PDB file of C-alpha atoms in Angstrom:
ATOM      1  CA  MET A  23     -26.221   4.639  36.509  1.00  0.00           C
ATOM      2  CA  SER A  24     -23.204   6.795  37.159  1.00  0.00           C
ATOM      3  CA  GLY A  25     -20.932   3.340  37.067  1.00  0.00           C
ATOM      4  CA  VAL A  26     -22.173   2.200  33.402  1.00  0.00           C
ATOM      5  CA  MET A  27     -21.845   5.764  32.551  1.00  0.00           C
ATOM      6  CA  LYS A  28     -18.428   5.743  33.367  1.00  0.00           C
ATOM      7  CA  ARG A  29     -17.813   2.548  32.108  1.00  0.00           C
ATOM      8  CA  MET A  30     -19.547   3.053  29.026  1.00  0.00           C
ATOM      9  CA  GLY A  31     -17.587   6.177  28.613  1.00  0.00           C
ATOM     10  CA  MET A  32     -14.338   4.339  29.350  1.00  0.00           C
ATOM     11  CA  ILE A  33     -14.894   2.592  26.547  1.00  0.00           C
ATOM     12  CA  PHE A  34     -15.589   4.784  24.220  1.00  0.00           C
ATOM     13  CA  ARG A  35     -12.752   6.383  24.882  1.00  0.00           C
ATOM     14  CA  ALA A  36     -10.636   2.941  24.345  1.00  0.00           C
ATOM     15  CA  LYS A  37     -12.372   2.710  21.101  1.00  0.00           C
ATOM     16  CA  ALA A  38     -11.642   5.583  19.304  1.00  0.00           C
ATOM     17  CA  ASN A  39      -8.361   5.681  21.003  1.00  0.00           C
ATOM     18  CA  LYS A  40      -7.321   2.805  18.944  1.00  0.00           C
ATOM     19  CA  ALA A  41      -9.459   3.824  16.061  1.00  0.00           C
ATOM     20  CA  LEU A  42      -7.119   7.138  15.738  1.00  0.00           C
ATOM     21  CA  ASP A  43      -4.155   4.825  16.102  1.00  0.00           C
ATOM     22  CA  ARG A  44      -4.648   2.792  13.515  1.00  0.00           C
ATOM     23  CA  ALA A  45      -5.963   6.131  11.701  1.00  0.00           C
ATOM     24  CA  GLU A  46      -2.738   7.963  12.315  1.00  0.00           C
ATOM     25  CA  ASP A  47      -0.083   8.061  10.214  1.00  0.00           C
ATOM     26  CA  PRO A  48       3.461   9.270  12.174  1.00  0.00           C
ATOM     27  CA  ARG A  49       4.437  11.121   8.525  1.00  0.00           C
ATOM     28  CA  GLU A  50       1.642  13.082   9.012  1.00  0.00           C
ATOM     29  CA  THR A  51       2.307  14.284  12.537  1.00  0.00           C
ATOM     30  CA  LEU A  52       5.699  15.520  11.594  1.00  0.00           C
ATOM     31  CA  ASP A  53       5.048  17.363   9.044  1.00  0.00           C
ATOM     32  CA  TYR A  54       1.677  18.561  10.813  1.00  0.00           C
ATOM     33  CA  SER A  55       4.341  19.804  12.969  1.00  0.00           C
ATOM     34  CA  TYR A  56       6.735  21.529  11.022  1.00  0.00           C
ATOM     35  CA  GLN A  57       4.537  23.420   9.271  1.00  0.00           C
ATOM     36  CA  LYS A  58       3.010  24.517  13.312  1.00  0.00           C
ATOM     37  CA  GLN A  59       6.864  25.458  13.926  1.00  0.00           C
ATOM     38  CA  LEU A  60       7.201  27.267  10.266  1.00  0.00           C
ATOM     39  CA  GLU A  61       3.737  28.909  11.341  1.00  0.00           C
ATOM     40  CA  LEU A  62       5.870  29.946  14.663  1.00  0.00           C
ATOM     41  CA  LEU A  63       8.413  30.498  13.117  1.00  0.00           C
ATOM     42  CA  GLN A  64       6.983  33.361  11.414  1.00  0.00           C
ATOM     43  CA  LYS A  65       5.007  34.903  13.445  1.00  0.00           C
ATOM     44  CA  VAL A  66       8.040  35.670  15.146  1.00  0.00           C
ATOM     45  CA  ARG A  67       9.913  37.161  12.291  1.00  0.00           C
ATOM     46  CA  ARG A  68       6.631  39.328  12.082  1.00  0.00           C
ATOM     47  CA  GLY A  69       7.571  40.186  15.719  1.00  0.00           C
ATOM     48  CA  VAL A  70      11.113  41.046  14.912  1.00  0.00           C
ATOM     49  CA  ALA A  71       9.554  42.990  12.178  1.00  0.00           C
ATOM     50  CA  ASP A  72       7.260  45.507  14.144  1.00  0.00           C
ATOM     51  CA  VAL A  73       9.752  45.901  17.483  1.00  0.00           C
ATOM     52  CA  ALA A  74      12.327  47.138  14.476  1.00  0.00           C
ATOM     53  CA  THR A  75       9.796  49.456  12.864  1.00  0.00           C
ATOM     54  CA  SER A  76       8.714  50.852  15.871  1.00  0.00           C
ATOM     55  CA  ARG A  77      12.295  51.601  16.523  1.00  0.00           C
ATOM     56  CA  LYS A  78      12.746  53.414  13.216  1.00  0.00           C
ATOM     57  CA  ARG A  79      10.246  55.605  13.747  1.00  0.00           C
ATOM     58  CA  LEU A  80      11.088  55.854  16.783  1.00  0.00           C
ATOM     59  CA  GLU A  81      14.472  57.366  15.493  1.00  0.00           C
ATOM     60  CA  LEU A  82      12.767  59.146  12.781  1.00  0.00           C
ATOM     61  CA  GLN A  83      11.135  61.279  15.614  1.00  0.00           C
ATOM     62  CA  LEU A  84      14.037  61.539  17.486  1.00  0.00           C
ATOM     63  CA  THR A  85      15.415  63.001  14.677  1.00  0.00           C
ATOM     64  CA  GLN A  86      12.444  65.649  13.567  1.00  0.00           C
ATOM     65  CA  LEU A  87      12.776  66.686  18.011  1.00  0.00           C
ATOM     66  CA  GLN A  88      16.708  67.094  17.432  1.00  0.00           C
ATOM     67  CA  LYS A  89      16.239  69.596  14.836  1.00  0.00           C
ATOM     68  CA  GLN A  90      13.450  71.500  16.450  1.00  0.00           C
ATOM     69  CA  SER A  91      15.555  71.927  19.634  1.00  0.00           C
ATOM     70  CA  SER A  92      18.690  72.775  17.296  1.00  0.00           C
ATOM     71  CA  THR A  93      15.963  75.313  15.979  1.00  0.00           C
ATOM     72  CA  LEU A  94      15.406  77.149  19.186  1.00  0.00           C
ATOM     73  CA  GLU A  95      18.357  77.504  20.584  1.00  0.00           C
ATOM     74  CA  ASP A  96      18.895  79.027  17.043  1.00  0.00           C
ATOM     75  CA  GLN A  97      16.253  81.206  17.062  1.00  0.00           C
ATOM     76  CA  GLY A  98      16.845  82.435  21.133  1.00  0.00           C
ATOM     77  CA  ARG A  99      20.385  83.232  20.195  1.00  0.00           C
ATOM     78  CA  LYS A 100      19.109  85.364  17.204  1.00  0.00           C
ATOM     79  CA  ALA A 101      16.389  86.962  19.694  1.00  0.00           C
ATOM     80  CA  LEU A 102      18.930  87.691  22.824  1.00  0.00           C
ATOM     81  CA  ALA A 103      21.336  89.186  19.934  1.00  0.00           C
ATOM     82  CA  LEU A 104      18.146  91.522  18.873  1.00  0.00           C
ATOM     83  CA  GLY A 105      18.389  92.209  22.813  1.00  0.00           C
ATOM     84  CA  ARG A 106      14.720  90.142  22.456  1.00  0.00           C
ATOM     85  CA  GLU A 107      15.335  88.174  26.061  1.00  0.00           C
ATOM     86  CA  ASP A 108      12.195  87.830  26.517  1.00  0.00           C
ATOM     87  CA  LEU A 109      11.562  85.422  22.698  1.00  0.00           C
ATOM     88  CA  ALA A 110      15.507  83.903  23.714  1.00  0.00           C
ATOM     89  CA  ARG A 111      13.365  82.602  27.194  1.00  0.00           C
ATOM     90  CA  GLU A 112      10.296  81.026  25.267  1.00  0.00           C
ATOM     91  CA  ALA A 113      12.756  79.939  22.415  1.00  0.00           C
ATOM     92  CA  LEU A 114      14.516  77.837  25.667  1.00  0.00           C
ATOM     93  CA  SER A 115      11.768  76.781  27.404  1.00  0.00           C
ATOM     94  CA  ARG A 116      10.218  75.626  23.932  1.00  0.00           C
ATOM     95  CA  ARG A 117      13.842  73.833  24.026  1.00  0.00           C
ATOM     96  CA  ALA A 118      13.135  72.568  27.521  1.00  0.00           C
ATOM     97  CA  ALA A 119      10.474  70.994  26.984  1.00  0.00           C
ATOM     98  CA  LEU A 120      11.514  68.768  23.242  1.00  0.00           C
ATOM     99  CA  GLN A 121      15.057  67.531  25.693  1.00  0.00           C
ATOM    100  CA  GLN A 122      12.327  65.633  28.095  1.00  0.00           C
ATOM    101  CA  GLN A 123      10.735  64.879  25.002  1.00  0.00           C
ATOM    102  CA  VAL A 124      13.926  63.487  23.444  1.00  0.00           C
ATOM    103  CA  THR A 125      15.566  62.287  26.581  1.00  0.00           C
ATOM    104  CA  ASP A 126      11.441  59.657  26.677  1.00  0.00           C
ATOM    105  CA  LEU A 127      11.765  58.330  23.395  1.00  0.00           C
ATOM    106  CA  GLU A 128      15.789  57.545  23.315  1.00  0.00           C
ATOM    107  CA  THR A 129      14.798  55.568  26.146  1.00  0.00           C
ATOM    108  CA  GLN A 130      12.005  53.850  24.789  1.00  0.00           C
ATOM    109  CA  HIS A 131      14.349  53.862  22.069  1.00  0.00           C
ATOM    110  CA  GLN A 132      16.835  51.677  23.746  1.00  0.00           C
ATOM    111  CA  THR A 133      14.156  49.543  25.157  1.00  0.00           C
ATOM    112  CA  LEU A 134      12.718  48.611  21.845  1.00  0.00           C
ATOM    113  CA  GLN A 135      16.312  48.190  21.003  1.00  0.00           C
ATOM    114  CA  GLY A 136      16.720  45.286  23.639  1.00  0.00           C
ATOM    115  CA  GLU A 137      13.142  43.988  22.445  1.00  0.00           C
ATOM    116  CA  GLU A 138      14.411  43.630  18.799  1.00  0.00           C
ATOM    117  CA  GLU A 139      17.486  42.255  19.578  1.00  0.00           C
ATOM    118  CA  LYS A 140      16.600  39.025  21.951  1.00  0.00           C
ATOM    119  CA  LEU A 141      14.108  38.588  19.283  1.00  0.00           C
ATOM    120  CA  THR A 142      16.067  38.759  16.696  1.00  0.00           C
ATOM    121  CA  LEU A 143      18.355  36.237  18.734  1.00  0.00           C
ATOM    122  CA  ALA A 144      15.322  33.858  19.474  1.00  0.00           C
ATOM    123  CA  ALA A 145      13.810  33.985  16.076  1.00  0.00           C
ATOM    124  CA  GLN A 146      17.852  32.457  15.070  1.00  0.00           C
ATOM    125  CA  ARG A 147      17.872  30.092  17.323  1.00  0.00           C
ATOM    126  CA  LEU A 148      14.456  28.774  16.298  1.00  0.00           C
ATOM    127  CA  GLN A 149      14.902  29.143  12.763  1.00  0.00           C
ATOM    128  CA  ALA A 150      18.008  26.336  14.127  1.00  0.00           C
ATOM    129  CA  LYS A 151      15.455  24.277  15.468  1.00  0.00           C
ATOM    130  CA  VAL A 152      13.358  24.578  13.048  1.00  0.00           C
ATOM    131  CA  ASP A 153      15.898  23.448  10.283  1.00  0.00           C
ATOM    132  CA  ALA A 154      17.346  20.869  12.973  1.00  0.00           C
ATOM    133  CA  PHE A 155      13.542  19.578  13.082  1.00  0.00           C
ATOM    134  CA  ARG A 156      13.587  19.094   9.554  1.00  0.00           C
ATOM    135  CA  THR A 157      15.961  17.190   8.725  1.00  0.00           C
ATOM    136  CA  LYS A 158      15.163  14.174  11.433  1.00  0.00           C
ATOM    137  CA  LYS A 159      11.791  14.428  10.094  1.00  0.00           C
ATOM    138  CA  GLU A 160      12.406  13.496   6.749  1.00  0.00           C
ATOM    139  CA  THR A 161      14.858  10.957   8.400  1.00  0.00           C
ATOM    140  CA  ILE A 162      12.257   9.632  10.510  1.00  0.00           C
ATOM    141  CA  LYS A 163      10.023   9.426   7.179  1.00  0.00           C
ATOM    142  CA  ALA A 164      12.090   7.487   5.554  1.00  0.00           C
ATOM    143  CA  THR A 165      12.859   5.347   8.110  1.00  0.00           C
ATOM    144  CA  TYR A 166       9.107   4.639   8.385  1.00  0.00           C
ATOM    145  CA  THR A 167       8.624   4.016   4.476  1.00  0.00           C
ATOM    146  CA  ALA A 168      11.400   1.710   4.779  1.00  0.00           C
ATOM    147  CA  ALA A 169      10.303  -0.104   7.761  1.00  0.00           C
ATOM    148  CA  GLN A 170       6.536  -0.107   5.868  1.00  0.00           C
ATOM    149  CA  ALA A 171       7.702  -1.520   3.052  1.00  0.00           C
ATOM    150  CA  GLN A 172       9.982  -4.291   4.385  1.00  0.00           C
ATOM    151  CA  THR A 173       7.050  -5.282   6.731  1.00  0.00           C
ATOM    152  CA  ARG A 174       4.338  -5.480   3.677  1.00  0.00           C
ATOM    153  CA  ILE A 175       7.053  -7.456   1.410  1.00  0.00           C
ATOM    154  CA  GLY A 176       7.641  -9.427   4.829  1.00  0.00           C
ATOM    155  CA  GLU A 177       4.128 -10.236   4.641  1.00  0.00           C
ATOM    156  CA  ALA A 178       3.496 -10.452   1.297  1.00  0.00           C
ATOM    157  CA  PHE A 179       6.295 -13.597   0.933  1.00  0.00           C
ATOM    158  CA  SER A 180       4.609 -15.218   4.435  1.00  0.00           C
ATOM    159  CA  GLY A 181       1.224 -14.558   3.490  1.00  0.00           C
ATOM    160  CA  ILE A 182       0.081 -13.107   5.680  1.00  0.00           C
ATOM    161  CA  SER A 183      -1.095  -9.527   4.402  1.00  0.00           C
ATOM    162  CA  GLU A 184      -4.303  -8.970   3.616  1.00  0.00           C
ATOM    163  CA  GLU A 185      -4.034  -8.375  -0.198  1.00  0.00           C
ATOM    164  CA  MET A 186      -2.543 -12.254   0.274  1.00  0.00           C
ATOM    165  CA  GLY A 187      -5.072 -13.239   2.233  1.00  0.00           C
ATOM    166  CA  ASP A 188      -7.832 -12.496  -0.555  1.00  0.00           C
ATOM    167  CA  VAL A 189      -5.622 -13.914  -2.839  1.00  0.00           C
ATOM    168  CA  GLY A 190      -5.116 -17.199  -0.940  1.00  0.00           C
ATOM    169  CA  MET A 191      -8.612 -17.461  -0.261  1.00  0.00           C
ATOM    170  CA  ALA A 192     -10.144 -17.488  -3.695  1.00  0.00           C
ATOM    171  CA  ILE A 193      -7.779 -19.859  -4.881  1.00  0.00           C
ATOM    172  CA  GLN A 194      -8.471 -22.121  -2.417  1.00  0.00           C
ATOM    173  CA  ARG A 195     -12.247 -21.244  -3.304  1.00  0.00           C
ATOM    174  CA  ALA A 196     -11.674 -21.749  -6.866  1.00  0.00           C
ATOM    175  CA  GLU A 197     -10.091 -25.315  -6.177  1.00  0.00           C
ATOM    176  CA  ASP A 198     -13.050 -26.354  -3.861  1.00  0.00           C
ATOM    177  CA  LYS A 199     -15.704 -25.417  -6.694  1.00  0.00           C
ATOM    178  CA  THR A 200     -13.864 -27.386  -9.343  1.00  0.00           C
ATOM    179  CA  ALA A 201     -13.263 -30.466  -6.775  1.00  0.00           C
ATOM    180  CA  GLN A 202     -16.939 -30.231  -6.630  1.00  0.00           C
ATOM    181  CA  LEU A 203     -17.664 -29.961  -9.622  1.00  0.00           C
ATOM    182  CA  GLN A 204     -15.558 -33.036 -10.765  1.00  0.00           C
ATOM    183  CA  ALA A 205     -16.742 -34.943  -8.266  1.00  0.00           C
ATOM    184  CA  ARG A 206     -20.331 -34.286  -9.400  1.00  0.00           C
ATOM    185  CA  ALA A 207     -19.656 -35.176 -13.324  1.00  0.00           C
ATOM    186  CA  GLY A 208     -17.949 -38.227 -12.286  1.00  0.00           C
ATOM    187  CA  ALA A 209     -20.892 -39.062  -9.588  1.00  0.00           C
ATOM    188  CA  ILE A 210     -23.365 -38.491 -12.897  1.00  0.00           C
ATOM    189  CA  ASP A 211     -21.416 -40.516 -15.275  1.00  0.00           C
ATOM    190  CA  GLU A 212     -21.497 -43.431 -12.819  1.00  0.00           C
ATOM    191  CA  LEU A 213     -24.908 -43.024 -12.606  1.00  0.00           C
ATOM    192  CA  LEU A 214     -25.881 -42.904 -16.365  1.00  0.00           C
ATOM    193  CA  ALA A 215     -23.566 -46.363 -16.210  1.00  0.00           C
ATOM    194  CA  SER A 216     -24.949 -48.356 -14.770  1.00  0.00           C
ATOM    195  CA  GLY A 217     -28.444 -47.263 -15.706  1.00  0.00           C
ATOM    196  CA  ALA A 218     -29.977 -45.494 -12.555  1.00  0.00           C
ATOM    197  CA  LEU A 219     -30.887 -41.904 -14.682  1.00  0.00           C
ATOM    198  CA  ASP A 220     -31.817 -41.332 -17.792  1.00  0.00           C
ATOM    199  CA  ASP A 221     -30.063 -39.795 -20.445  1.00  0.00           C
ATOM    200  CA  SER A 222     -32.641 -37.335 -22.360  1.00  0.00           C
ATOM    201  CA  SER A 223     -30.026 -36.636 -25.670  1.00  0.00           C
ATOM    202  CA  GLY A 224     -31.585 -40.022 -26.517  1.00  0.00           C
ATOM    203  CA  LEU A 225     -28.503 -41.590 -26.680  1.00  0.00           C
ATOM    204  CA  ALA A 226     -28.715 -44.132 -24.512  1.00  0.00           C
ATOM    205  CA  LYS A 227     -29.136 -47.728 -24.799  1.00  0.00           C
ATOM    206  CA  ASP A 228     -32.178 -49.709 -23.671  1.00  0.00           C
ATOM    207  CA  ASP A 229     -31.447 -53.125 -21.706  1.00  0.00           C
ATOM    208  CA  ILE A 230     -31.448 -55.653 -24.708  1.00  0.00           C
ATOM    209  CA  GLN A 231     -29.528 -53.300 -26.978  1.00  0.00           C
ATOM    210  CA  SER A 232     -26.991 -53.171 -23.780  1.00  0.00           C
ATOM    211  CA  GLU A 233     -27.386 -57.380 -23.286  1.00  0.00           C
ATOM    212  CA  LEU A 234     -26.876 -57.939 -27.312  1.00  0.00           C
ATOM    213  CA  ASP A 235     -23.823 -56.063 -27.063  1.00  0.00           C
ATOM    214  CA  ARG A 236     -22.570 -57.633 -24.168  1.00  0.00           C
ATOM    215  CA  LEU A 237     -22.925 -60.940 -25.795  1.00  0.00           C
ATOM    216  CA  SER A 238     -21.681 -59.797 -29.135  1.00  0.00           C
ATOM    217  CA  GLY A 239     -18.273 -58.377 -27.366  1.00  0.00           C
ATOM    218  CA  GLY A 240     -18.323 -61.707 -25.428  1.00  0.00           C
ATOM    219  CA  THR A 241     -18.021 -63.723 -28.969  1.00  0.00           C
ATOM    220  CA  ASP A 242     -15.687 -61.254 -30.025  1.00  0.00           C
ATOM    221  CA  VAL A 243     -13.009 -62.007 -27.304  1.00  0.00           C
ATOM    222  CA  GLU A 244     -13.715 -66.143 -27.551  1.00  0.00           C
ATOM    223  CA  LEU A 245     -13.626 -65.803 -31.373  1.00  0.00           C
ATOM    224  CA  GLU A 246      -9.559 -63.991 -30.135  1.00  0.00           C
ATOM    225  CA  LEU A 247      -9.160 -66.974 -28.335  1.00  0.00           C
ATOM    226  CA  GLN A 248      -9.333 -69.711 -30.146  1.00  0.00           C
ATOM    227  CA  ARG A 249      -7.520 -67.558 -33.209  1.00  0.00           C
ATOM    228  CA  MET A 250      -4.580 -67.412 -30.974  1.00  0.00           C
ATOM    229  CA  LYS A 251      -5.379 -70.991 -30.074  1.00  0.00           C
ATOM    230  CA  ALA A 252      -4.563 -72.095 -33.926  1.00  0.00           C
ATOM    231  CA  GLU A 253      -2.014 -70.069 -34.222  1.00  0.00           C
ATOM    232  CA  LEU A 254      -0.080 -70.848 -30.999  1.00  0.00           C
ATOM    233  CA  ALA A 255      -0.899 -74.675 -32.590  1.00  0.00           C
ATOM    234  CA  GLY A 256       0.393 -73.948 -36.420  1.00  0.00           C
ATOM    235  CA  GLY A 257       3.745 -72.776 -35.081  1.00  0.00           C
ATOM    236  CA  THR A 258       3.511 -75.763 -32.036  1.00  0.00           C
ATOM    237  CA  SER A 259       3.558 -78.179 -35.266  1.00  0.00           C
ATOM    238  CA  GLN A 260       6.011 -76.204 -37.430  1.00  0.00           C
ATOM    239  CA  ALA A 261       8.318 -75.954 -34.403  1.00  0.00           C
ATOM    240  CA  ILE A 262       8.600 -80.532 -34.824  1.00  0.00           C
ATOM    241  CA  GLY A 263       8.234 -80.166 -38.694  1.00  0.00           C
ATOM    242  CA  SER A 264      12.142 -79.078 -38.526  1.00  0.00           C
ATOM    243  CA  GLY A 265      13.817 -81.474 -36.088  1.00  0.00           C
ATOM    244  CA  GLY A 266      12.103 -84.567 -38.699  1.00  0.00           C
ATOM    245  CA  GLY A 267      10.698 -87.555 -38.586  1.00  0.00           C
ATOM    246  CA  SER A 268       7.391 -89.199 -39.125  1.00  0.00           C
ATOM    247  CA  THR A 269       5.349 -87.519 -36.810  1.00  0.00           C
ATOM    248  CA  SER A 270       5.576 -84.424 -37.531  1.00  0.00           C
ATOM    249  CA  LYS A 271       4.989 -85.178 -41.748  1.00  0.00           C
ATOM    250  CA  GLN A 272       2.081 -87.335 -40.510  1.00  0.00           C
ATOM    251  CA  ALA A 273       1.295 -84.164 -38.286  1.00  0.00           C
ATOM    252  CA  ILE A 274       1.716 -81.936 -40.782  1.00  0.00           C
ATOM    253  CA  GLU A 275       1.017 -82.519 -44.281  1.00  0.00           C
ATOM    254  CA  PRO A 276      -2.115 -83.726 -44.959  1.00  0.00           C
ATOM    255  CA  GLY A 277      -3.616 -87.386 -45.581  1.00  0.00           C
ATOM    256  CA  GLN A 278      -2.613 -89.559 -48.271  1.00  0.00           C
ATOM    257  CA  GLY A 279      -5.187 -89.936 -51.065  1.00  0.00           C
ATOM    258  CA  GLN A 280      -7.181 -86.790 -50.226  1.00  0.00           C
ATOM    259  CA  PRO A 281      -6.229 -84.404 -53.218  1.00  0.00           C
ATOM    260  CA  GLN A 282      -3.748 -81.406 -52.915  1.00  0.00           C
ATOM    261  CA  THR A 283      -6.764 -79.019 -53.590  1.00  0.00           C
ATOM    262  CA  GLN A 284      -8.626 -80.182 -50.348  1.00  0.00           C
ATOM    263  CA  GLN A 285      -6.326 -79.212 -47.786  1.00  0.00           C
ATOM    264  CA  GLN A 286      -7.733 -75.779 -45.753  1.00  0.00           C
ATOM    265  CA  PRO A 287      -4.777 -73.758 -44.609  1.00  0.00           C
ATOM    266  CA  GLN A 288      -4.542 -74.134 -41.112  1.00  0.00           C
ATOM    267  CA  ASP A 289      -3.471 -70.075 -40.403  1.00  0.00           C
ATOM    268  CA  THR A 290      -6.934 -69.261 -41.018  1.00  0.00           C
ATOM    269  CA  PRO A 291      -9.124 -71.761 -39.093  1.00  0.00           C
ATOM    270  CA  ARG A 292     -12.848 -71.409 -39.026  1.00  0.00           C
ATOM    271  CA  PHE A 293     -14.641 -71.268 -36.306  1.00  0.00           C
ATOM    272  CA  ASP A 294     -19.135 -71.028 -35.720  1.00  0.00           C
ATOM    273  CA  LYS A 295     -20.585 -68.146 -33.464  1.00  0.00           C
ATOM    274  CA  GLN A 296     -21.907 -69.895 -30.551  1.00  0.00           C
TER     275      GLN A 296
END
């Protein structure tokens, strides 16, 4: 059971990693990293400001203690001048305590000043790194965008992109449906012509009408054929007559003793329908 759970966990992590890889955009990752660096730089700057504020407060305390020390020294001198040695001794004792505080504050001031200098230097270095990262980030983003656009253009030209693939499939489906409809229409026309299907519009012809139309069409063809034969015969007779001789006259002219009015024109022969 533990082996199955481990395998399921591995499969889940693999699929999650693949999904995250597809969803990850390097440009967004770079922007997020840059934002985090800016936040870190802001924290360092606030740290420098806090240390500088503490140093300034120590300086103000030192100034105040030094003024108090000077005041106590003056008071001791005045008391000693007035013959009050006890007051002078008390003033000098207080001044000595203040001097100890001044010494401690000066030590703290030096420490804070050193920390401030270190933080200031670190902030300057971090600022330089952030600026360099920003330049590199913009370069990488521009390169990535150009490569992505070039890839999309290449996929569009080659037809392997998802959008163009959908368009190609739509065109193929339209062509298949068009061919299917054309084939169906042709099949229906053939079945209607053969009489296998009835025309519900009422325009279809019955078998007798179809046979009459076929016979009429055949008669027209025979008449046309007879007319063409007569035209060819008339043309041949005229050609022979132009060559001279009694034979051509007998072939073209009407018989002797027959009236001219009874002669029928040769170019319009009359035939009976069969």
